[in-house]
Amino acid sequence: MKIYTGNFEVEYKDDKSPLTQADKNANELINSHLAFSGIPVISEESKELPYAVRKHWQSCWIVDPLDGTKEFVKRNGEFTVNIALVEQGRPKLGIIYVPVEKLLYYGIVDEGKSFKVVVDPLKPGLDAIINFAREIRPSKHKKEEIRVVGSRSHMNDETLDFVEGLKKQFDRVEIVSKGSSLKFCLVAEGNADIYPRFAPTYEWDTAAGQAICEAVGLQVLSANSKDPLIYNKENLMNPGFILSKT
C-alpha cells in the first residue's frame, strides 16, 4: 500500500503484462511465510520449476502476490492477493485479500464454507479474523434474469458471444464489471450469477477463487471438457472456463 499510494515505476514482462515493485515485495514476503509450512510454492513472480520436479508434489501453494496489476497501476483499488492450497491437483483452501479495503475472503472446500471479513489492523491474529468473519453464499437468482461477471481488462469476442447467447435464454442480462480475482468473490457472495472467462489465465489467477467458490457449491468448469479446473499441470495456463451454479 505504501507503493500504491506513492510514485512507482512499471516494468513489462515478456508477455507484455505489467510488473511493479509491489509485486516483487509481496512475493518475497508471502514466500518467506509459506516456507515454514514445508509445502512447495508455485508463484507468478517466482522462477517456475520444471514439471519433472513438480509432478511428484502431493500438495502445493499457488500464489499470485498481486493479482490485477493493471488495476493497481490504474489505482482503482480492484487488485488482490491470491493464495491457495492445492492437494492432488484440486484447490482445498483459498484466500483472496483486497488491500485497499482490508477485506479478506477465504474458503475451505472440505468444510463447505466460505467467509468474508474486514481485517482490523488493531486486532491482528487468526482468532480475530475467525470471530468477525461472516459466511457468504451465492444467490438464488430469478429465472428471468442473470448477472454476468465481465473483466475490467479482458472482455474478448468469445465472451461477448457467450453473453449474446444468454440473452436468448433470459429476459434480462446484466453485466457486472470487476477486476482481478474479485470476479470469483462476486459470484460466491451472491452479487453475480455466472462468470465466463475465455481470455487467457494462469493457475495463480484462479486457484484461490475456485476454492472459495467450490466451498459454497459453485463449479469452475473447463469450457471445453466441462471438468473442474485442475492445478500443478505441466502447462500452468488454464483453458477457458465458466463459473456457475451446479
PDB file of C-alpha atoms in Angstrom:
ATOM      1  CA  MET A   1       0.000   0.000   0.000  1.00  0.00           C
ATOM      2  CA  LYS A   2       2.953   2.329   0.549  1.00  0.00           C
ATOM      3  CA  ILE A   3       3.980   1.710  -3.045  1.00  0.00           C
ATOM      4  CA  TYR A   4       0.382   2.061  -4.292  1.00  0.00           C
ATOM      5  CA  THR A   5      -0.076   5.476  -2.730  1.00  0.00           C
ATOM      6  CA  GLY A   6       3.313   6.775  -3.864  1.00  0.00           C
ATOM      7  CA  ASN A   7       5.170   7.095  -7.143  1.00  0.00           C
ATOM      8  CA  PHE A   8       6.216   3.788  -8.668  1.00  0.00           C
ATOM      9  CA  GLU A   9       7.727   2.553 -11.900  1.00  0.00           C
ATOM     10  CA  VAL A  10       6.071  -0.021 -14.125  1.00  0.00           C
ATOM     11  CA  GLU A  11       8.093  -2.714 -15.872  1.00  0.00           C
ATOM     12  CA  TYR A  12       6.736  -5.039 -18.555  1.00  0.00           C
ATOM     13  CA  LYS A  13       7.363  -8.779 -18.704  1.00  0.00           C
ATOM     14  CA  ASP A  14       7.861 -10.797 -21.882  1.00  0.00           C
ATOM     15  CA  ASP A  15       4.089 -11.313 -22.216  1.00  0.00           C
ATOM     16  CA  LYS A  16       3.578  -7.512 -22.005  1.00  0.00           C
ATOM     17  CA  SER A  17       1.928  -7.763 -18.584  1.00  0.00           C
ATOM     18  CA  PRO A  18       2.911  -5.058 -16.084  1.00  0.00           C
ATOM     19  CA  LEU A  19       5.143  -5.601 -13.061  1.00  0.00           C
ATOM     20  CA  THR A  20       5.779  -3.265 -10.124  1.00  0.00           C
ATOM     21  CA  GLN A  21       7.922  -3.302  -7.009  1.00  0.00           C
ATOM     22  CA  ALA A  22       4.755  -4.176  -5.081  1.00  0.00           C
ATOM     23  CA  ASP A  23       4.514  -7.488  -6.991  1.00  0.00           C
ATOM     24  CA  LYS A  24       8.117  -8.294  -6.094  1.00  0.00           C
ATOM     25  CA  ASN A  25       7.884  -7.258  -2.435  1.00  0.00           C
ATOM     26  CA  ALA A  26       4.632  -9.137  -1.854  1.00  0.00           C
ATOM     27  CA  ASN A  27       6.055 -12.256  -3.494  1.00  0.00           C
ATOM     28  CA  GLU A  28       9.123 -12.215  -1.256  1.00  0.00           C
ATOM     29  CA  LEU A  29       7.069 -11.677   1.894  1.00  0.00           C
ATOM     30  CA  ILE A  30       4.457 -14.345   1.135  1.00  0.00           C
ATOM     31  CA  ASN A  31       7.050 -16.940   0.155  1.00  0.00           C
ATOM     32  CA  SER A  32       9.022 -16.297   3.342  1.00  0.00           C
ATOM     33  CA  HIS A  33       5.918 -17.097   5.415  1.00  0.00           C
ATOM     34  CA  LEU A  34       4.838 -20.134   3.393  1.00  0.00           C
ATOM     35  CA  ALA A  35       8.331 -21.598   3.632  1.00  0.00           C
ATOM     36  CA  PHE A  36       7.572 -22.567   7.242  1.00  0.00           C
ATOM     37  CA  SER A  37       4.857 -24.968   6.033  1.00  0.00           C
ATOM     38  CA  GLY A  38       7.375 -27.123   4.185  1.00  0.00           C
ATOM     39  CA  ILE A  39       4.956 -27.224   1.229  1.00  0.00           C
ATOM     40  CA  PRO A  40       6.366 -26.101  -2.153  1.00  0.00           C
ATOM     41  CA  VAL A  41       5.089 -22.929  -3.819  1.00  0.00           C
ATOM     42  CA  ILE A  42       4.077 -22.036  -7.361  1.00  0.00           C
ATOM     43  CA  SER A  43       4.035 -18.251  -7.689  1.00  0.00           C
ATOM     44  CA  GLU A  44       3.590 -15.955 -10.655  1.00  0.00           C
ATOM     45  CA  GLU A  45       6.653 -13.954  -9.661  1.00  0.00           C
ATOM     46  CA  SER A  46       8.995 -16.850  -8.812  1.00  0.00           C
ATOM     47  CA  LYS A  47      11.055 -18.942 -11.171  1.00  0.00           C
ATOM     48  CA  GLU A  48       8.956 -21.834 -12.446  1.00  0.00           C
ATOM     49  CA  LEU A  49      10.311 -25.248 -11.541  1.00  0.00           C
ATOM     50  CA  PRO A  50      10.276 -27.918 -14.270  1.00  0.00           C
ATOM     51  CA  TYR A  51       7.308 -30.265 -14.381  1.00  0.00           C
ATOM     52  CA  ALA A  52       9.683 -33.200 -13.869  1.00  0.00           C
ATOM     53  CA  VAL A  53      10.068 -31.866 -10.317  1.00  0.00           C
ATOM     54  CA  ARG A  54       6.538 -30.563  -9.735  1.00  0.00           C
ATOM     55  CA  LYS A  55       4.694 -33.675 -10.883  1.00  0.00           C
ATOM     56  CA  HIS A  56       5.778 -35.524  -7.736  1.00  0.00           C
ATOM     57  CA  TRP A  57       4.228 -32.947  -5.406  1.00  0.00           C
ATOM     58  CA  GLN A  58       1.196 -34.195  -3.482  1.00  0.00           C
ATOM     59  CA  SER A  59       0.328 -30.657  -2.430  1.00  0.00           C
ATOM     60  CA  CYS A  60       1.492 -27.132  -3.137  1.00  0.00           C
ATOM     61  CA  TRP A  61       0.668 -23.489  -2.572  1.00  0.00           C
ATOM     62  CA  ILE A  62      -0.341 -21.456  -5.618  1.00  0.00           C
ATOM     63  CA  VAL A  63       0.226 -17.735  -5.197  1.00  0.00           C
ATOM     64  CA  ASP A  64      -0.424 -14.544  -7.083  1.00  0.00           C
ATOM     65  CA  PRO A  65       1.219 -11.905  -4.886  1.00  0.00           C
ATOM     66  CA  LEU A  66      -0.564  -9.108  -6.742  1.00  0.00           C
ATOM     67  CA  ASP A  67      -3.449 -10.117  -8.983  1.00  0.00           C
ATOM     68  CA  GLY A  68      -4.714  -7.268 -11.126  1.00  0.00           C
ATOM     69  CA  THR A  69      -1.505  -5.293 -11.594  1.00  0.00           C
ATOM     70  CA  LYS A  70      -3.272  -3.359 -14.364  1.00  0.00           C
ATOM     71  CA  GLU A  71      -5.856  -2.262 -11.790  1.00  0.00           C
ATOM     72  CA  PHE A  72      -3.039  -1.443  -9.357  1.00  0.00           C
ATOM     73  CA  VAL A  73      -1.420   0.798 -11.979  1.00  0.00           C
ATOM     74  CA  LYS A  74      -4.794   2.461 -12.693  1.00  0.00           C
ATOM     75  CA  ARG A  75      -5.220   2.950  -8.924  1.00  0.00           C
ATOM     76  CA  ASN A  76      -8.848   1.799  -8.983  1.00  0.00           C
ATOM     77  CA  GLY A  77      -8.426  -0.455  -5.937  1.00  0.00           C
ATOM     78  CA  GLU A  78      -9.522  -3.666  -7.684  1.00  0.00           C
ATOM     79  CA  PHE A  79      -6.399  -5.723  -7.083  1.00  0.00           C
ATOM     80  CA  THR A  80      -5.929  -8.670  -4.764  1.00  0.00           C
ATOM     81  CA  VAL A  81      -3.532 -11.122  -3.169  1.00  0.00           C
ATOM     82  CA  ASN A  82      -4.357 -14.756  -4.022  1.00  0.00           C
ATOM     83  CA  ILE A  83      -3.133 -17.751  -2.031  1.00  0.00           C
ATOM     84  CA  ALA A  84      -4.441 -21.293  -2.497  1.00  0.00           C
ATOM     85  CA  LEU A  85      -3.543 -24.671  -1.061  1.00  0.00           C
ATOM     86  CA  VAL A  86      -3.828 -27.421  -3.670  1.00  0.00           C
ATOM     87  CA  GLU A  87      -3.868 -31.161  -2.956  1.00  0.00           C
ATOM     88  CA  GLN A  88      -3.720 -33.773  -5.737  1.00  0.00           C
ATOM     89  CA  GLY A  89      -4.431 -31.052  -8.269  1.00  0.00           C
ATOM     90  CA  ARG A  90      -7.576 -29.730  -6.558  1.00  0.00           C
ATOM     91  CA  PRO A  91      -7.852 -26.477  -4.578  1.00  0.00           C
ATOM     92  CA  LYS A  92      -8.684 -27.101  -0.905  1.00  0.00           C
ATOM     93  CA  LEU A  93      -8.169 -23.690   0.696  1.00  0.00           C
ATOM     94  CA  GLY A  94      -8.477 -20.290  -0.943  1.00  0.00           C
ATOM     95  CA  ILE A  95      -7.608 -16.836   0.356  1.00  0.00           C
ATOM     96  CA  ILE A  96      -8.252 -13.582  -1.513  1.00  0.00           C
ATOM     97  CA  TYR A  97      -7.267 -10.323   0.139  1.00  0.00           C
ATOM     98  CA  VAL A  98      -8.232  -6.837  -1.084  1.00  0.00           C
ATOM     99  CA  PRO A  99      -5.573  -4.496   0.378  1.00  0.00           C
ATOM    100  CA  VAL A 100      -7.364  -1.196  -0.350  1.00  0.00           C
ATOM    101  CA  GLU A 101     -10.468  -2.318   1.564  1.00  0.00           C
ATOM    102  CA  LYS A 102      -8.631  -4.545   4.078  1.00  0.00           C
ATOM    103  CA  LEU A 103     -11.195  -7.139   3.012  1.00  0.00           C
ATOM    104  CA  LEU A 104     -10.416 -10.849   3.252  1.00  0.00           C
ATOM    105  CA  TYR A 105     -12.289 -13.710   1.614  1.00  0.00           C
ATOM    106  CA  TYR A 106     -11.465 -17.316   2.444  1.00  0.00           C
ATOM    107  CA  GLY A 107     -12.972 -20.699   1.701  1.00  0.00           C
ATOM    108  CA  ILE A 108     -12.348 -24.221   2.986  1.00  0.00           C
ATOM    109  CA  VAL A 109     -13.615 -26.737   0.442  1.00  0.00           C
ATOM    110  CA  ASP A 110     -13.807 -29.789   2.716  1.00  0.00           C
ATOM    111  CA  GLU A 111     -15.870 -27.816   5.241  1.00  0.00           C
ATOM    112  CA  GLY A 112     -18.194 -26.455   2.555  1.00  0.00           C
ATOM    113  CA  LYS A 113     -17.940 -22.881   3.805  1.00  0.00           C
ATOM    114  CA  SER A 114     -16.543 -19.537   2.676  1.00  0.00           C
ATOM    115  CA  PHE A 115     -16.307 -16.286   4.592  1.00  0.00           C
ATOM    116  CA  LYS A 116     -15.511 -12.587   4.306  1.00  0.00           C
ATOM    117  CA  VAL A 117     -14.159 -10.236   6.949  1.00  0.00           C
ATOM    118  CA  VAL A 118     -12.672  -6.760   7.180  1.00  0.00           C
ATOM    119  CA  VAL A 119      -9.282  -7.186   8.807  1.00  0.00           C
ATOM    120  CA  ASP A 120      -8.787  -4.752  11.673  1.00  0.00           C
ATOM    121  CA  PRO A 121      -5.086  -3.786  11.914  1.00  0.00           C
ATOM    122  CA  LEU A 122      -5.649  -3.013  15.605  1.00  0.00           C
ATOM    123  CA  LYS A 123      -6.809  -6.589  16.212  1.00  0.00           C
ATOM    124  CA  PRO A 124      -4.268  -8.789  14.421  1.00  0.00           C
ATOM    125  CA  GLY A 125      -4.276 -12.537  14.598  1.00  0.00           C
ATOM    126  CA  LEU A 126      -6.217 -15.518  13.330  1.00  0.00           C
ATOM    127  CA  ASP A 127      -8.712 -15.533  16.225  1.00  0.00           C
ATOM    128  CA  ALA A 128      -9.892 -12.009  15.411  1.00  0.00           C
ATOM    129  CA  ILE A 129     -10.358 -12.916  11.751  1.00  0.00           C
ATOM    130  CA  ILE A 130     -12.389 -16.042  12.552  1.00  0.00           C
ATOM    131  CA  ASN A 131     -14.501 -14.326  15.224  1.00  0.00           C
ATOM    132  CA  PHE A 132     -15.553 -11.429  12.991  1.00  0.00           C
ATOM    133  CA  ALA A 133     -15.913 -13.329   9.696  1.00  0.00           C
ATOM    134  CA  ARG A 134     -19.363 -13.868   8.249  1.00  0.00           C
ATOM    135  CA  GLU A 135     -20.339 -16.734   5.998  1.00  0.00           C
ATOM    136  CA  ILE A 136     -21.103 -15.971   2.356  1.00  0.00           C
ATOM    137  CA  ARG A 137     -23.403 -17.773  -0.051  1.00  0.00           C
ATOM    138  CA  PRO A 138     -24.279 -17.487  -3.752  1.00  0.00           C
ATOM    139  CA  SER A 139     -27.647 -16.037  -4.691  1.00  0.00           C
ATOM    140  CA  LYS A 140     -30.803 -17.787  -5.773  1.00  0.00           C
ATOM    141  CA  HIS A 141     -31.356 -15.633  -8.826  1.00  0.00           C
ATOM    142  CA  LYS A 142     -34.646 -15.308 -10.656  1.00  0.00           C
ATOM    143  CA  LYS A 143     -35.102 -17.444 -13.739  1.00  0.00           C
ATOM    144  CA  GLU A 144     -35.896 -14.460 -15.954  1.00  0.00           C
ATOM    145  CA  GLU A 145     -32.666 -12.557 -15.269  1.00  0.00           C
ATOM    146  CA  ILE A 146     -28.956 -13.279 -14.876  1.00  0.00           C
ATOM    147  CA  ARG A 147     -25.956 -11.208 -13.784  1.00  0.00           C
ATOM    148  CA  VAL A 148     -22.790 -11.922 -15.728  1.00  0.00           C
ATOM    149  CA  VAL A 149     -19.341 -11.021 -14.464  1.00  0.00           C
ATOM    150  CA  GLY A 150     -17.152  -9.263 -17.014  1.00  0.00           C
ATOM    151  CA  SER A 151     -13.500  -8.318 -16.741  1.00  0.00           C
ATOM    152  CA  ARG A 152     -12.316  -4.735 -16.482  1.00  0.00           C
ATOM    153  CA  SER A 153      -9.455  -5.511 -18.873  1.00  0.00           C
ATOM    154  CA  HIS A 154     -10.151  -8.765 -20.763  1.00  0.00           C
ATOM    155  CA  MET A 155     -13.574  -8.770 -22.462  1.00  0.00           C
ATOM    156  CA  ASN A 156     -12.949 -10.566 -25.781  1.00  0.00           C
ATOM    157  CA  ASP A 157     -15.192 -11.555 -28.687  1.00  0.00           C
ATOM    158  CA  GLU A 158     -15.799 -15.079 -27.363  1.00  0.00           C
ATOM    159  CA  THR A 159     -17.050 -13.679 -24.065  1.00  0.00           C
ATOM    160  CA  LEU A 160     -19.308 -11.217 -25.876  1.00  0.00           C
ATOM    161  CA  ASP A 161     -20.719 -14.088 -27.968  1.00  0.00           C
ATOM    162  CA  PHE A 162     -21.416 -16.061 -24.779  1.00  0.00           C
ATOM    163  CA  VAL A 163     -23.323 -13.104 -23.353  1.00  0.00           C
ATOM    164  CA  GLU A 164     -25.358 -12.837 -26.548  1.00  0.00           C
ATOM    165  CA  GLY A 165     -26.312 -16.493 -26.120  1.00  0.00           C
ATOM    166  CA  LEU A 166     -27.545 -15.807 -22.602  1.00  0.00           C
ATOM    167  CA  LYS A 167     -29.798 -13.055 -23.953  1.00  0.00           C
ATOM    168  CA  LYS A 168     -31.743 -15.762 -25.791  1.00  0.00           C
ATOM    169  CA  GLN A 169     -32.344 -17.606 -22.505  1.00  0.00           C
ATOM    170  CA  PHE A 170     -33.094 -14.729 -20.133  1.00  0.00           C
ATOM    171  CA  ASP A 171     -35.295 -11.652 -20.354  1.00  0.00           C
ATOM    172  CA  ARG A 172     -32.614  -9.515 -18.750  1.00  0.00           C
ATOM    173  CA  VAL A 173     -28.825  -9.921 -18.782  1.00  0.00           C
ATOM    174  CA  GLU A 174     -26.831  -7.549 -16.571  1.00  0.00           C
ATOM    175  CA  ILE A 175     -23.053  -7.163 -16.945  1.00  0.00           C
ATOM    176  CA  VAL A 176     -21.173  -6.683 -13.683  1.00  0.00           C
ATOM    177  CA  SER A 177     -17.597  -5.484 -14.228  1.00  0.00           C
ATOM    178  CA  LYS A 178     -14.775  -6.155 -11.820  1.00  0.00           C
ATOM    179  CA  GLY A 179     -11.003  -6.545 -11.926  1.00  0.00           C
ATOM    180  CA  SER A 180      -8.720  -9.338 -10.684  1.00  0.00           C
ATOM    181  CA  SER A 181      -9.956 -12.365  -8.706  1.00  0.00           C
ATOM    182  CA  LEU A 182     -12.737 -10.248  -7.206  1.00  0.00           C
ATOM    183  CA  LYS A 183     -14.856 -11.674 -10.025  1.00  0.00           C
ATOM    184  CA  PHE A 184     -14.924 -15.028  -8.202  1.00  0.00           C
ATOM    185  CA  CYS A 185     -15.918 -13.309  -4.971  1.00  0.00           C
ATOM    186  CA  LEU A 186     -18.837 -11.540  -6.657  1.00  0.00           C
ATOM    187  CA  VAL A 187     -20.422 -14.866  -7.566  1.00  0.00           C
ATOM    188  CA  ALA A 188     -19.517 -16.591  -4.285  1.00  0.00           C
ATOM    189  CA  GLU A 189     -21.226 -13.901  -2.195  1.00  0.00           C
ATOM    190  CA  GLY A 190     -24.303 -13.606  -4.397  1.00  0.00           C
ATOM    191  CA  ASN A 191     -23.635 -10.338  -6.224  1.00  0.00           C
ATOM    192  CA  ALA A 192     -23.448 -12.065  -9.625  1.00  0.00           C
ATOM    193  CA  ASP A 193     -24.600 -15.378 -11.058  1.00  0.00           C
ATOM    194  CA  ILE A 194     -22.104 -16.534 -13.691  1.00  0.00           C
ATOM    195  CA  TYR A 195     -18.526 -15.766 -14.734  1.00  0.00           C
ATOM    196  CA  PRO A 196     -17.446 -16.891 -18.217  1.00  0.00           C
ATOM    197  CA  ARG A 197     -13.746 -16.474 -18.973  1.00  0.00           C
ATOM    198  CA  PHE A 198     -12.255 -17.236 -22.370  1.00  0.00           C
ATOM    199  CA  ALA A 199      -9.290 -14.857 -22.295  1.00  0.00           C
ATOM    200  CA  PRO A 200      -6.008 -16.378 -21.021  1.00  0.00           C
ATOM    201  CA  THR A 201      -5.493 -17.016 -17.315  1.00  0.00           C
ATOM    202  CA  TYR A 202      -2.916 -18.918 -15.294  1.00  0.00           C
ATOM    203  CA  GLU A 203      -3.305 -21.182 -12.302  1.00  0.00           C
ATOM    204  CA  TRP A 204      -2.387 -18.408  -9.841  1.00  0.00           C
ATOM    205  CA  ASP A 205      -5.237 -16.290 -11.236  1.00  0.00           C
ATOM    206  CA  THR A 206      -7.912 -18.862 -10.411  1.00  0.00           C
ATOM    207  CA  ALA A 207      -6.893 -21.369  -7.700  1.00  0.00           C
ATOM    208  CA  ALA A 208      -7.884 -19.281  -4.672  1.00  0.00           C
ATOM    209  CA  GLY A 209     -11.120 -18.110  -6.271  1.00  0.00           C
ATOM    210  CA  GLN A 210     -12.035 -21.642  -7.302  1.00  0.00           C
ATOM    211  CA  ALA A 211     -11.579 -22.873  -3.723  1.00  0.00           C
ATOM    212  CA  ILE A 212     -13.789 -20.099  -2.348  1.00  0.00           C
ATOM    213  CA  CYS A 213     -16.459 -20.844  -4.958  1.00  0.00           C
ATOM    214  CA  GLU A 214     -16.368 -24.638  -4.670  1.00  0.00           C
ATOM    215  CA  ALA A 215     -16.710 -24.295  -0.900  1.00  0.00           C
ATOM    216  CA  VAL A 216     -20.140 -22.699  -1.429  1.00  0.00           C
ATOM    217  CA  GLY A 217     -21.309 -25.241  -4.005  1.00  0.00           C
ATOM    218  CA  LEU A 218     -20.317 -23.485  -7.226  1.00  0.00           C
ATOM    219  CA  GLN A 219     -18.398 -25.074 -10.092  1.00  0.00           C
ATOM    220  CA  VAL A 220     -15.461 -23.779 -12.129  1.00  0.00           C
ATOM    221  CA  LEU A 221     -15.534 -25.938 -15.244  1.00  0.00           C
ATOM    222  CA  SER A 222     -13.412 -26.006 -18.370  1.00  0.00           C
ATOM    223  CA  ALA A 223     -15.385 -24.543 -21.261  1.00  0.00           C
ATOM    224  CA  ASN A 224     -14.244 -27.463 -23.434  1.00  0.00           C
ATOM    225  CA  SER A 225     -14.166 -30.593 -21.280  1.00  0.00           C
ATOM    226  CA  LYS A 226     -16.737 -29.499 -18.662  1.00  0.00           C
ATOM    227  CA  ASP A 227     -14.374 -30.859 -15.989  1.00  0.00           C
ATOM    228  CA  PRO A 228     -13.230 -28.782 -12.998  1.00  0.00           C
ATOM    229  CA  LEU A 229     -10.014 -26.838 -13.489  1.00  0.00           C
ATOM    230  CA  ILE A 230      -7.029 -28.716 -12.095  1.00  0.00           C
ATOM    231  CA  TYR A 231      -3.695 -27.423 -10.841  1.00  0.00           C
ATOM    232  CA  ASN A 232       0.042 -28.036 -10.925  1.00  0.00           C
ATOM    233  CA  LYS A 233      -0.308 -29.047 -14.575  1.00  0.00           C
ATOM    234  CA  GLU A 234       2.638 -29.279 -16.920  1.00  0.00           C
ATOM    235  CA  ASN A 235       1.331 -26.143 -18.643  1.00  0.00           C
ATOM    236  CA  LEU A 236       0.253 -23.661 -15.964  1.00  0.00           C
ATOM    237  CA  MET A 237      -2.084 -21.829 -18.351  1.00  0.00           C
ATOM    238  CA  ASN A 238      -5.792 -22.552 -17.837  1.00  0.00           C
ATOM    239  CA  PRO A 239      -8.296 -23.407 -20.534  1.00  0.00           C
ATOM    240  CA  GLY A 240     -11.318 -21.158 -20.889  1.00  0.00           C
ATOM    241  CA  PHE A 241     -13.778 -21.755 -18.071  1.00  0.00           C
ATOM    242  CA  ILE A 242     -17.245 -20.948 -16.759  1.00  0.00           C
ATOM    243  CA  LEU A 243     -18.022 -20.357 -13.091  1.00  0.00           C
ATOM    244  CA  SER A 244     -21.658 -21.031 -12.261  1.00  0.00           C
ATOM    245  CA  LYS A 245     -24.019 -22.961 -10.053  1.00  0.00           C
ATOM    246  CA  THR A 246     -24.245 -26.736 -10.225  1.00  0.00           C
TER     247      THR A 246
END
